[in-house]
Amino acid sequence: MQQDEGVAAAEPFVVFVMHASVGSGHRSAALAVAEAFEALKASGDERVPSDAEIEVIDILDYGRVPIDGDKTASMFTGPTRPIYDITWRYTLTGRLLWGGGTAWSHIMFGKLTEYVERRKPSVVVCTHITAANAVVGARMLTGQRFPIVCVPTDYEIEGLWPHKETDLFCVATEAMAETLRPRKVPEHKMEITGIPVRGGLGEEYDIAAVRAELGLPLDKTLVLVMAGAHLPQPYVRFRATMDETLSYLKGLPGMHFVFLPGRDEEYAVHLERQREAMSIDNMSILGYVDKMPALMAASDLAICKSGGLTVTECLCARLPMVLLGHSYGQEKANTRMLTSLGVGMHVTTARELLGALRHLHANPSSLHAMLVNGEILRRPNAAFDIADASLRLIGSVDEPKKHFIELYWGGKPAHTR
């Protein structure tokens, strides 16, 4: 049947959830938010039409110059880490602040502007600053009125988010809101939602059944050693420190250590050889695990890096943490937040790690204390809260004004370092 003349076709309802493939955390958070939108659509929520299109976009796919995000992330794990720390923590994060503008769109992300012009999104959620800045410029250049929601995926906020052009910041903690206030972000543009994680975390599981299925003991404190990632480079120091501790694990008979090398088969083989050579009977190596929420729920402690998504997944799974390694940039912010609240312990050397494990082995009540303290940060429904907050903004955004570069002078930072 032909459409009646004079009746315009309805614009499709399109949601962009944007990230940058710099490491895996930003993408994981974006997928969690996209899954929440899809779930709302499937539930019949009238705000999300049945034919709505939810699209997850990697902003690096739209750059003028090809960028390998994973290799870029690895650049900040070697000798350049202190430089990265200074850049992330201090440059433009004090009082000289970035408001937003079209600069990035003109220089690097013209293809995104063209795509926005064609697709006309109803709302955009960004889990990385590059995506946020690029889509702010695209909105200015196309004159569209879709809301832009920014979701930092760590426990502090980098100063290069587009503060004045963001319609809502969904942050993890009240402390992050205290960072935004002197940056002149109004109260109605902040919401404390937590960091989004994918489904399954926070659910109840039959612990005995999970451990039995994976061949893990029921009568011991189960310690996950989270040493796997898409790229091994960020874990080089972490793995080296764990190697130094292997021969001492037998001295902690009340604990059973489960090493998770991820998809890194070479590292898995290395661990198995070490286990056999040292006859470590309280150690297991699991390859890629497709039931991580269940495994985390069945565990008692995690040894991990302080990446935003990793620690949030542990919080949602009610899993106390020992954070291993020197932390820089956003990971330093995460470490300080978690240790200041008594949610985790931080160690940097094998000697410190063994000291922490021996303490926890002798004093299991310390694990319970970290578990209780973690409730202050635990928000397993963050993805749905972000989707809900984003939908509430549709139709409330004025026509954007164009700025090539907008800098402004903020108030005294709430958290000085």
PDB file of N, CA and C in Angstrom, residues 184-282:
ATOM      1  N   LYS A 184      31.446  23.372  36.739  1.00  0.00           N
ATOM      2  CA  LYS A 184      30.244  24.132  36.370  1.00  0.00           C
ATOM      3  C   LYS A 184      29.224  23.282  35.616  1.00  0.00           C
ATOM      4  N   VAL A 185      29.189  21.984  35.954  1.00  0.00           N
ATOM      5  CA  VAL A 185      28.142  21.110  35.450  1.00  0.00           C
ATOM      6  C   VAL A 185      26.979  21.198  36.433  1.00  0.00           C
ATOM      7  N   PRO A 186      25.793  21.638  35.997  1.00  0.00           N
ATOM      8  CA  PRO A 186      24.664  21.814  36.927  1.00  0.00           C
ATOM      9  C   PRO A 186      24.150  20.490  37.467  1.00  0.00           C
ATOM     10  N   GLU A 187      23.467  20.572  38.610  1.00  0.00           N
ATOM     11  CA  GLU A 187      22.995  19.374  39.291  1.00  0.00           C
ATOM     12  C   GLU A 187      22.081  18.523  38.411  1.00  0.00           C
ATOM     13  N   HIS A 188      21.228  19.172  37.620  1.00  0.00           N
ATOM     14  CA  HIS A 188      20.281  18.396  36.818  1.00  0.00           C
ATOM     15  C   HIS A 188      20.950  17.652  35.669  1.00  0.00           C
ATOM     16  N   LYS A 189      22.253  17.910  35.480  1.00  0.00           N
ATOM     17  CA  LYS A 189      22.992  17.197  34.447  1.00  0.00           C
ATOM     18  C   LYS A 189      23.915  16.126  35.034  1.00  0.00           C
ATOM     19  N   MET A 190      23.630  15.715  36.256  1.00  0.00           N
ATOM     20  CA  MET A 190      24.402  14.654  36.898  1.00  0.00           C
ATOM     21  C   MET A 190      23.445  13.619  37.468  1.00  0.00           C
ATOM     22  N   GLU A 191      23.792  12.367  37.350  1.00  0.00           N
ATOM     23  CA  GLU A 191      23.036  11.292  37.976  1.00  0.00           C
ATOM     24  C   GLU A 191      23.999  10.193  38.385  1.00  0.00           C
ATOM     25  N   ILE A 192      23.869   9.719  39.614  1.00  0.00           N
ATOM     26  CA  ILE A 192      24.740   8.667  40.116  1.00  0.00           C
ATOM     27  C   ILE A 192      24.089   7.328  39.806  1.00  0.00           C
ATOM     28  N   THR A 193      24.659   6.631  38.847  1.00  0.00           N
ATOM     29  CA  THR A 193      24.083   5.373  38.363  1.00  0.00           C
ATOM     30  C   THR A 193      24.976   4.170  38.613  1.00  0.00           C
ATOM     31  N   GLY A 194      26.261   4.396  38.782  1.00  0.00           N
ATOM     32  CA  GLY A 194      27.219   3.297  38.765  1.00  0.00           C
ATOM     33  C   GLY A 194      27.753   3.096  37.353  1.00  0.00           C
ATOM     34  N   ILE A 195      28.703   2.199  37.212  1.00  0.00           N
ATOM     35  CA  ILE A 195      29.319   1.880  35.924  1.00  0.00           C
ATOM     36  C   ILE A 195      28.615   0.655  35.350  1.00  0.00           C
ATOM     37  N   PRO A 196      28.208   0.699  34.080  1.00  0.00           N
ATOM     38  CA  PRO A 196      27.419  -0.418  33.526  1.00  0.00           C
ATOM     39  C   PRO A 196      28.247  -1.664  33.271  1.00  0.00           C
ATOM     40  N   VAL A 197      27.697  -2.801  33.698  1.00  0.00           N
ATOM     41  CA  VAL A 197      28.310  -4.102  33.417  1.00  0.00           C
ATOM     42  C   VAL A 197      27.272  -4.995  32.769  1.00  0.00           C
ATOM     43  N   ARG A 198      27.717  -6.009  32.082  1.00  0.00           N
ATOM     44  CA  ARG A 198      26.813  -6.870  31.327  1.00  0.00           C
ATOM     45  C   ARG A 198      26.092  -7.864  32.239  1.00  0.00           C
ATOM     46  N   GLY A 199      25.055  -8.478  31.703  1.00  0.00           N
ATOM     47  CA  GLY A 199      24.133  -9.289  32.475  1.00  0.00           C
ATOM     48  C   GLY A 199      24.764 -10.445  33.221  1.00  0.00           C
ATOM     49  N   GLY A 200      24.108 -10.840  34.298  1.00  0.00           N
ATOM     50  CA  GLY A 200      24.541 -11.985  35.078  1.00  0.00           C
ATOM     51  C   GLY A 200      25.225 -11.630  36.367  1.00  0.00           C
ATOM     52  N   LEU A 201      25.940 -10.515  36.399  1.00  0.00           N
ATOM     53  CA  LEU A 201      26.635 -10.107  37.609  1.00  0.00           C
ATOM     54  C   LEU A 201      25.613  -9.578  38.607  1.00  0.00           C
ATOM     55  N   GLY A 202      25.693 -10.069  39.827  1.00  0.00           N
ATOM     56  CA  GLY A 202      24.740  -9.657  40.839  1.00  0.00           C
ATOM     57  C   GLY A 202      23.621 -10.659  41.037  1.00  0.00           C
ATOM     58  N   GLU A 203      23.523 -11.649  40.160  1.00  0.00           N
ATOM     59  CA  GLU A 203      22.499 -12.676  40.315  1.00  0.00           C
ATOM     60  C   GLU A 203      22.933 -13.708  41.358  1.00  0.00           C
ATOM     61  N   GLU A 204      21.966 -14.466  41.860  1.00  0.00           N
ATOM     62  CA  GLU A 204      22.254 -15.526  42.822  1.00  0.00           C
ATOM     63  C   GLU A 204      22.559 -16.826  42.079  1.00  0.00           C
ATOM     64  N   TYR A 205      23.573 -17.538  42.542  1.00  0.00           N
ATOM     65  CA  TYR A 205      23.965 -18.810  41.921  1.00  0.00           C
ATOM     66  C   TYR A 205      24.109 -19.888  42.992  1.00  0.00           C
ATOM     67  N   ASP A 206      23.972 -21.126  42.580  1.00  0.00           N
ATOM     68  CA  ASP A 206      24.226 -22.267  43.453  1.00  0.00           C
ATOM     69  C   ASP A 206      25.739 -22.477  43.482  1.00  0.00           C
ATOM     70  N   ILE A 207      26.371 -21.985  44.538  1.00  0.00           N
ATOM     71  CA  ILE A 207      27.830 -21.980  44.601  1.00  0.00           C
ATOM     72  C   ILE A 207      28.390 -23.402  44.544  1.00  0.00           C
ATOM     73  N   ALA A 208      27.770 -24.320  45.279  1.00  0.00           N
ATOM     74  CA  ALA A 208      28.263 -25.700  45.278  1.00  0.00           C
ATOM     75  C   ALA A 208      28.196 -26.295  43.885  1.00  0.00           C
ATOM     76  N   ALA A 209      27.111 -26.018  43.159  1.00  0.00           N
ATOM     77  CA  ALA A 209      26.963 -26.563  41.817  1.00  0.00           C
ATOM     78  C   ALA A 209      27.982 -25.963  40.858  1.00  0.00           C
ATOM     79  N   VAL A 210      28.222 -24.661  40.974  1.00  0.00           N
ATOM     80  CA  VAL A 210      29.192 -23.998  40.089  1.00  0.00           C
ATOM     81  C   VAL A 210      30.584 -24.564  40.315  1.00  0.00           C
ATOM     82  N   ARG A 211      30.971 -24.686  41.571  1.00  0.00           N
ATOM     83  CA  ARG A 211      32.309 -25.209  41.864  1.00  0.00           C
ATOM     84  C   ARG A 211      32.450 -26.662  41.413  1.00  0.00           C
ATOM     85  N   ALA A 212      31.393 -27.436  41.619  1.00  0.00           N
ATOM     86  CA  ALA A 212      31.451 -28.843  41.197  1.00  0.00           C
ATOM     87  C   ALA A 212      31.592 -28.955  39.690  1.00  0.00           C
ATOM     88  N   GLU A 213      30.866 -28.130  38.954  1.00  0.00           N
ATOM     89  CA  GLU A 213      30.931 -28.162  37.493  1.00  0.00           C
ATOM     90  C   GLU A 213      32.329 -27.832  36.985  1.00  0.00           C
ATOM     91  N   LEU A 214      33.021 -26.930  37.688  1.00  0.00           N
ATOM     92  CA  LEU A 214      34.349 -26.498  37.251  1.00  0.00           C
ATOM     93  C   LEU A 214      35.469 -27.284  37.926  1.00  0.00           C
ATOM     94  N   GLY A 215      35.104 -28.253  38.768  1.00  0.00           N
ATOM     95  CA  GLY A 215      36.113 -29.062  39.428  1.00  0.00           C
ATOM     96  C   GLY A 215      36.894 -28.314  40.485  1.00  0.00           C
ATOM     97  N   LEU A 216      36.237 -27.407  41.194  1.00  0.00           N
ATOM     98  CA  LEU A 216      36.895 -26.582  42.204  1.00  0.00           C
ATOM     99  C   LEU A 216      36.422 -26.983  43.593  1.00  0.00           C
ATOM    100  N   PRO A 217      37.294 -26.914  44.588  1.00  0.00           N
ATOM    101  CA  PRO A 217      36.926 -27.373  45.936  1.00  0.00           C
ATOM    102  C   PRO A 217      35.883 -26.476  46.593  1.00  0.00           C
ATOM    103  N   LEU A 218      35.033 -27.080  47.386  1.00  0.00           N
ATOM    104  CA  LEU A 218      33.985 -26.334  48.076  1.00  0.00           C
ATOM    105  C   LEU A 218      34.435 -25.870  49.452  1.00  0.00           C
ATOM    106  N   ASP A 219      35.461 -26.515  50.016  1.00  0.00           N
ATOM    107  CA  ASP A 219      35.837 -26.258  51.409  1.00  0.00           C
ATOM    108  C   ASP A 219      37.020 -25.301  51.552  1.00  0.00           C
ATOM    109  N   LYS A 220      37.344 -24.572  50.468  1.00  0.00           N
ATOM    110  CA  LYS A 220      38.466 -23.637  50.539  1.00  0.00           C
ATOM    111  C   LYS A 220      38.048 -22.238  50.085  1.00  0.00           C
ATOM    112  N   THR A 221      38.818 -21.256  50.514  1.00  0.00           N
ATOM    113  CA  THR A 221      38.630 -19.890  50.031  1.00  0.00           C
ATOM    114  C   THR A 221      39.112 -19.832  48.587  1.00  0.00           C
ATOM    115  N   LEU A 222      38.191 -19.523  47.668  1.00  0.00           N
ATOM    116  CA  LEU A 222      38.527 -19.544  46.241  1.00  0.00           C
ATOM    117  C   LEU A 222      39.029 -18.168  45.812  1.00  0.00           C
ATOM    118  N   VAL A 223      40.245 -18.141  45.281  1.00  0.00           N
ATOM    119  CA  VAL A 223      40.888 -16.884  44.886  1.00  0.00           C
ATOM    120  C   VAL A 223      41.040 -16.864  43.369  1.00  0.00           C
ATOM    121  N   LEU A 224      40.380 -15.929  42.713  1.00  0.00           N
ATOM    122  CA  LEU A 224      40.528 -15.768  41.262  1.00  0.00           C
ATOM    123  C   LEU A 224      41.727 -14.877  40.969  1.00  0.00           C
ATOM    124  N   VAL A 225      42.613 -15.343  40.116  1.00  0.00           N
ATOM    125  CA  VAL A 225      43.741 -14.531  39.660  1.00  0.00           C
ATOM    126  C   VAL A 225      43.401 -14.111  38.234  1.00  0.00           C
ATOM    127  N   MET A 226      42.957 -12.873  38.089  1.00  0.00           N
ATOM    128  CA  MET A 226      42.420 -12.391  36.813  1.00  0.00           C
ATOM    129  C   MET A 226      43.551 -11.811  35.978  1.00  0.00           C
ATOM    130  N   ALA A 227      44.239 -12.702  35.254  1.00  0.00           N
ATOM    131  CA  ALA A 227      45.465 -12.340  34.546  1.00  0.00           C
ATOM    132  C   ALA A 227      45.318 -12.416  33.040  1.00  0.00           C
ATOM    133  N   GLY A 228      44.096 -12.440  32.537  1.00  0.00           N
ATOM    134  CA  GLY A 228      43.890 -12.550  31.100  1.00  0.00           C
ATOM    135  C   GLY A 228      43.271 -11.305  30.524  1.00  0.00           C
ATOM    136  N   ALA A 229      43.602 -11.008  29.285  1.00  0.00           N
ATOM    137  CA  ALA A 229      43.039  -9.858  28.588  1.00  0.00           C
ATOM    138  C   ALA A 229      43.225 -10.066  27.095  1.00  0.00           C
ATOM    139  N   HIS A 230      42.513  -9.244  26.302  1.00  0.00           N
ATOM    140  CA  HIS A 230      42.642  -9.305  24.845  1.00  0.00           C
ATOM    141  C   HIS A 230      44.085  -9.075  24.431  1.00  0.00           C
ATOM    142  N   LEU A 231      44.757  -8.135  25.100  1.00  0.00           N
ATOM    143  CA  LEU A 231      46.165  -7.870  24.841  1.00  0.00           C
ATOM    144  C   LEU A 231      46.980  -8.241  26.072  1.00  0.00           C
ATOM    145  N   PRO A 232      48.067  -8.989  25.925  1.00  0.00           N
ATOM    146  CA  PRO A 232      48.859  -9.371  27.086  1.00  0.00           C
ATOM    147  C   PRO A 232      49.720  -8.247  27.648  1.00  0.00           C
ATOM    148  N   GLN A 233      50.059  -7.231  26.845  1.00  0.00           N
ATOM    149  CA  GLN A 233      51.019  -6.222  27.261  1.00  0.00           C
ATOM    150  C   GLN A 233      50.674  -5.561  28.594  1.00  0.00           C
ATOM    151  N   PRO A 234      49.432  -5.127  28.823  1.00  0.00           N
ATOM    152  CA  PRO A 234      49.142  -4.495  30.110  1.00  0.00           C
ATOM    153  C   PRO A 234      49.316  -5.416  31.311  1.00  0.00           C
ATOM    154  N   TYR A 235      49.419  -6.729  31.064  1.00  0.00           N
ATOM    155  CA  TYR A 235      49.519  -7.691  32.160  1.00  0.00           C
ATOM    156  C   TYR A 235      50.921  -8.242  32.345  1.00  0.00           C
ATOM    157  N   VAL A 236      51.902  -7.698  31.655  1.00  0.00           N
ATOM    158  CA  VAL A 236      53.263  -8.236  31.746  1.00  0.00           C
ATOM    159  C   VAL A 236      53.773  -8.166  33.178  1.00  0.00           C
ATOM    160  N   ARG A 237      53.672  -7.009  33.807  1.00  0.00           N
ATOM    161  CA  ARG A 237      54.174  -6.843  35.170  1.00  0.00           C
ATOM    162  C   ARG A 237      53.328  -7.651  36.161  1.00  0.00           C
ATOM    163  N   PHE A 238      52.025  -7.641  35.950  1.00  0.00           N
ATOM    164  CA  PHE A 238      51.118  -8.404  36.807  1.00  0.00           C
ATOM    165  C   PHE A 238      51.509  -9.875  36.805  1.00  0.00           C
ATOM    166  N   ARG A 239      51.710 -10.438  35.620  1.00  0.00           N
ATOM    167  CA  ARG A 239      52.052 -11.860  35.509  1.00  0.00           C
ATOM    168  C   ARG A 239      53.424 -12.157  36.095  1.00  0.00           C
ATOM    169  N   ALA A 240      54.357 -11.229  35.920  1.00  0.00           N
ATOM    170  CA  ALA A 240      55.696 -11.441  36.469  1.00  0.00           C
ATOM    171  C   ALA A 240      55.639 -11.503  37.998  1.00  0.00           C
ATOM    172  N   THR A 241      54.828 -10.645  38.600  1.00  0.00           N
ATOM    173  CA  THR A 241      54.685 -10.657  40.054  1.00  0.00           C
ATOM    174  C   THR A 241      54.024 -11.942  40.519  1.00  0.00           C
ATOM    175  N   MET A 242      53.008 -12.398  39.790  1.00  0.00           N
ATOM    176  CA  MET A 242      52.359 -13.655  40.163  1.00  0.00           C
ATOM    177  C   MET A 242      53.339 -14.820  40.052  1.00  0.00           C
ATOM    178  N   ASP A 243      54.204 -14.804  39.035  1.00  0.00           N
ATOM    179  CA  ASP A 243      55.201 -15.871  38.895  1.00  0.00           C
ATOM    180  C   ASP A 243      56.087 -15.959  40.137  1.00  0.00           C
ATOM    181  N   GLU A 244      56.420 -14.810  40.720  1.00  0.00           N
ATOM    182  CA  GLU A 244      57.265 -14.781  41.910  1.00  0.00           C
ATOM    183  C   GLU A 244      56.564 -15.394  43.124  1.00  0.00           C
ATOM    184  N   THR A 245      55.252 -15.388  43.122  1.00  0.00           N
ATOM    185  CA  THR A 245      54.504 -15.885  44.284  1.00  0.00           C
ATOM    186  C   THR A 245      54.163 -17.370  44.187  1.00  0.00           C
ATOM    187  N   LEU A 246      54.283 -17.966  42.999  1.00  0.00           N
ATOM    188  CA  LEU A 246      53.775 -19.325  42.789  1.00  0.00           C
ATOM    189  C   LEU A 246      54.321 -20.333  43.798  1.00  0.00           C
ATOM    190  N   SER A 247      55.592 -20.277  44.055  1.00  0.00           N
ATOM    191  CA  SER A 247      56.195 -21.291  44.930  1.00  0.00           C
ATOM    192  C   SER A 247      55.719 -21.173  46.372  1.00  0.00           C
ATOM    193  N   TYR A 248      55.086 -20.050  46.722  1.00  0.00           N
ATOM    194  CA  TYR A 248      54.626 -19.845  48.100  1.00  0.00           C
ATOM    195  C   TYR A 248      53.151 -20.204  48.285  1.00  0.00           C
ATOM    196  N   LEU A 249      52.442 -20.496  47.198  1.00  0.00           N
ATOM    197  CA  LEU A 249      51.011 -20.740  47.306  1.00  0.00           C
ATOM    198  C   LEU A 249      50.705 -21.976  48.150  1.00  0.00           C
ATOM    199  N   LYS A 250      51.605 -22.966  48.120  1.00  0.00           N
ATOM    200  CA  LYS A 250      51.379 -24.184  48.904  1.00  0.00           C
ATOM    201  C   LYS A 250      51.316 -23.885  50.401  1.00  0.00           C
ATOM    202  N   GLY A 251      51.901 -22.774  50.808  1.00  0.00           N
ATOM    203  CA  GLY A 251      51.880 -22.386  52.218  1.00  0.00           C
ATOM    204  C   GLY A 251      50.574 -21.755  52.647  1.00  0.00           C
ATOM    205  N   LEU A 252      49.594 -21.707  51.748  1.00  0.00           N
ATOM    206  CA  LEU A 252      48.264 -21.170  52.056  1.00  0.00           C
ATOM    207  C   LEU A 252      47.232 -22.263  51.785  1.00  0.00           C
ATOM    208  N   PRO A 253      47.240 -23.338  52.575  1.00  0.00           N
ATOM    209  CA  PRO A 253      46.413 -24.512  52.257  1.00  0.00           C
ATOM    210  C   PRO A 253      44.917 -24.256  52.335  1.00  0.00           C
ATOM    211  N   GLY A 254      44.498 -23.223  53.032  1.00  0.00           N
ATOM    212  CA  GLY A 254      43.068 -22.931  53.115  1.00  0.00           C
ATOM    213  C   GLY A 254      42.537 -22.190  51.911  1.00  0.00           C
ATOM    214  N   MET A 255      43.421 -21.864  50.982  1.00  0.00           N
ATOM    215  CA  MET A 255      43.035 -21.148  49.772  1.00  0.00           C
ATOM    216  C   MET A 255      43.264 -22.021  48.548  1.00  0.00           C
ATOM    217  N   HIS A 256      42.431 -21.818  47.532  1.00  0.00           N
ATOM    218  CA  HIS A 256      42.648 -22.460  46.241  1.00  0.00           C
ATOM    219  C   HIS A 256      42.671 -21.364  45.181  1.00  0.00           C
ATOM    220  N   PHE A 257      43.743 -21.333  44.387  1.00  0.00           N
ATOM    221  CA  PHE A 257      43.972 -20.245  43.432  1.00  0.00           C
ATOM    222  C   PHE A 257      43.558 -20.685  42.027  1.00  0.00           C
ATOM    223  N   VAL A 258      42.688 -19.913  41.417  1.00  0.00           N
ATOM    224  CA  VAL A 258      42.195 -20.194  40.075  1.00  0.00           C
ATOM    225  C   VAL A 258      42.735 -19.123  39.135  1.00  0.00           C
ATOM    226  N   PHE A 259      43.663 -19.494  38.279  1.00  0.00           N
ATOM    227  CA  PHE A 259      44.265 -18.549  37.343  1.00  0.00           C
ATOM    228  C   PHE A 259      43.418 -18.488  36.075  1.00  0.00           C
ATOM    229  N   LEU A 260      43.145 -17.272  35.627  1.00  0.00           N
ATOM    230  CA  LEU A 260      42.342 -17.045  34.429  1.00  0.00           C
ATOM    231  C   LEU A 260      43.202 -16.358  33.369  1.00  0.00           C
ATOM    232  N   PRO A 261      43.825 -17.106  32.470  1.00  0.00           N
ATOM    233  CA  PRO A 261      44.660 -16.503  31.431  1.00  0.00           C
ATOM    234  C   PRO A 261      43.871 -15.981  30.240  1.00  0.00           C
ATOM    235  N   GLY A 262      42.541 -16.134  30.251  1.00  0.00           N
ATOM    236  CA  GLY A 262      41.738 -15.693  29.117  1.00  0.00           C
ATOM    237  C   GLY A 262      42.019 -16.540  27.886  1.00  0.00           C
ATOM    238  N   ARG A 263      42.153 -15.893  26.757  1.00  0.00           N
ATOM    239  CA  ARG A 263      42.407 -16.605  25.500  1.00  0.00           C
ATOM    240  C   ARG A 263      43.902 -16.769  25.204  1.00  0.00           C
ATOM    241  N   ASP A 264      44.751 -16.401  26.164  1.00  0.00           N
ATOM    242  CA  ASP A 264      46.195 -16.476  25.947  1.00  0.00           C
ATOM    243  C   ASP A 264      46.678 -17.901  26.232  1.00  0.00           C
ATOM    244  N   GLU A 265      46.683 -18.727  25.206  1.00  0.00           N
ATOM    245  CA  GLU A 265      47.037 -20.134  25.378  1.00  0.00           C
ATOM    246  C   GLU A 265      48.502 -20.309  25.787  1.00  0.00           C
ATOM    247  N   GLU A 266      49.372 -19.456  25.292  1.00  0.00           N
ATOM    248  CA  GLU A 266      50.791 -19.560  25.637  1.00  0.00           C
ATOM    249  C   GLU A 266      50.991 -19.347  27.136  1.00  0.00           C
ATOM    250  N   TYR A 267      50.293 -18.358  27.691  1.00  0.00           N
ATOM    251  CA  TYR A 267      50.408 -18.108  29.128  1.00  0.00           C
ATOM    252  C   TYR A 267      49.795 -19.254  29.928  1.00  0.00           C
ATOM    253  N   ALA A 268      48.707 -19.821  29.434  1.00  0.00           N
ATOM    254  CA  ALA A 268      48.077 -20.952  30.111  1.00  0.00           C
ATOM    255  C   ALA A 268      49.030 -22.141  30.179  1.00  0.00           C
ATOM    256  N   VAL A 269      49.726 -22.408  29.088  1.00  0.00           N
ATOM    257  CA  VAL A 269      50.706 -23.503  29.064  1.00  0.00           C
ATOM    258  C   VAL A 269      51.827 -23.223  30.057  1.00  0.00           C
ATOM    259  N   HIS A 270      52.295 -21.979  30.101  1.00  0.00           N
ATOM    260  CA  HIS A 270      53.342 -21.587  31.054  1.00  0.00           C
ATOM    261  C   HIS A 270      52.892 -21.865  32.489  1.00  0.00           C
ATOM    262  N   LEU A 271      51.662 -21.487  32.819  1.00  0.00           N
ATOM    263  CA  LEU A 271      51.158 -21.695  34.173  1.00  0.00           C
ATOM    264  C   LEU A 271      51.057 -23.183  34.508  1.00  0.00           C
ATOM    265  N   GLU A 272      50.592 -23.974  33.563  1.00  0.00           N
ATOM    266  CA  GLU A 272      50.454 -25.409  33.801  1.00  0.00           C
ATOM    267  C   GLU A 272      51.821 -26.054  34.049  1.00  0.00           C
ATOM    268  N   ARG A 273      52.813 -25.631  33.305  1.00  0.00           N
ATOM    269  CA  ARG A 273      54.163 -26.165  33.504  1.00  0.00           C
ATOM    270  C   ARG A 273      54.691 -25.795  34.887  1.00  0.00           C
ATOM    271  N   GLN A 274      54.440 -24.551  35.300  1.00  0.00           N
ATOM    272  CA  GLN A 274      54.885 -24.113  36.622  1.00  0.00           C
ATOM    273  C   GLN A 274      54.167 -24.897  37.716  1.00  0.00           C
ATOM    274  N   ARG A 275      52.881 -25.107  37.540  1.00  0.00           N
ATOM    275  CA  ARG A 275      52.103 -25.844  38.540  1.00  0.00           C
ATOM    276  C   ARG A 275      52.633 -27.265  38.715  1.00  0.00           C
ATOM    277  N   GLU A 276      52.917 -27.912  37.587  1.00  0.00           N
ATOM    278  CA  GLU A 276      53.420 -29.287  37.653  1.00  0.00           C
ATOM    279  C   GLU A 276      54.835 -29.334  38.218  1.00  0.00           C
ATOM    280  N   ALA A 277      55.674 -28.404  37.800  1.00  0.00           N
ATOM    281  CA  ALA A 277      57.069 -28.410  38.252  1.00  0.00           C
ATOM    282  C   ALA A 277      57.176 -28.180  39.754  1.00  0.00           C
ATOM    283  N   MET A 278      56.287 -27.365  40.308  1.00  0.00           N
ATOM    284  CA  MET A 278      56.323 -27.041  41.737  1.00  0.00           C
ATOM    285  C   MET A 278      55.353 -27.881  42.561  1.00  0.00           C
ATOM    286  N   SER A 279      54.600 -28.767  41.889  1.00  0.00           N
ATOM    287  CA  SER A 279      53.614 -29.624  42.570  1.00  0.00           C
ATOM    288  C   SER A 279      52.665 -28.800  43.435  1.00  0.00           C
ATOM    289  N   ILE A 280      52.081 -27.773  42.829  1.00  0.00           N
ATOM    290  CA  ILE A 280      51.152 -26.897  43.552  1.00  0.00           C
ATOM    291  C   ILE A 280      49.755 -27.493  43.431  1.00  0.00           C
ATOM    292  N   ASP A 281      49.275 -28.110  44.512  1.00  0.00           N
ATOM    293  CA  ASP A 281      47.994 -28.803  44.425  1.00  0.00           C
ATOM    294  C   ASP A 281      46.798 -27.899  44.727  1.00  0.00           C
ATOM    295  N   ASN A 282      47.034 -26.686  45.207  1.00  0.00           N
ATOM    296  CA  ASN A 282      45.918 -25.752  45.456  1.00  0.00           C
ATOM    297  C   ASN A 282      45.882 -24.660  44.388  1.00  0.00           C
TER     298      ASN A 282
END
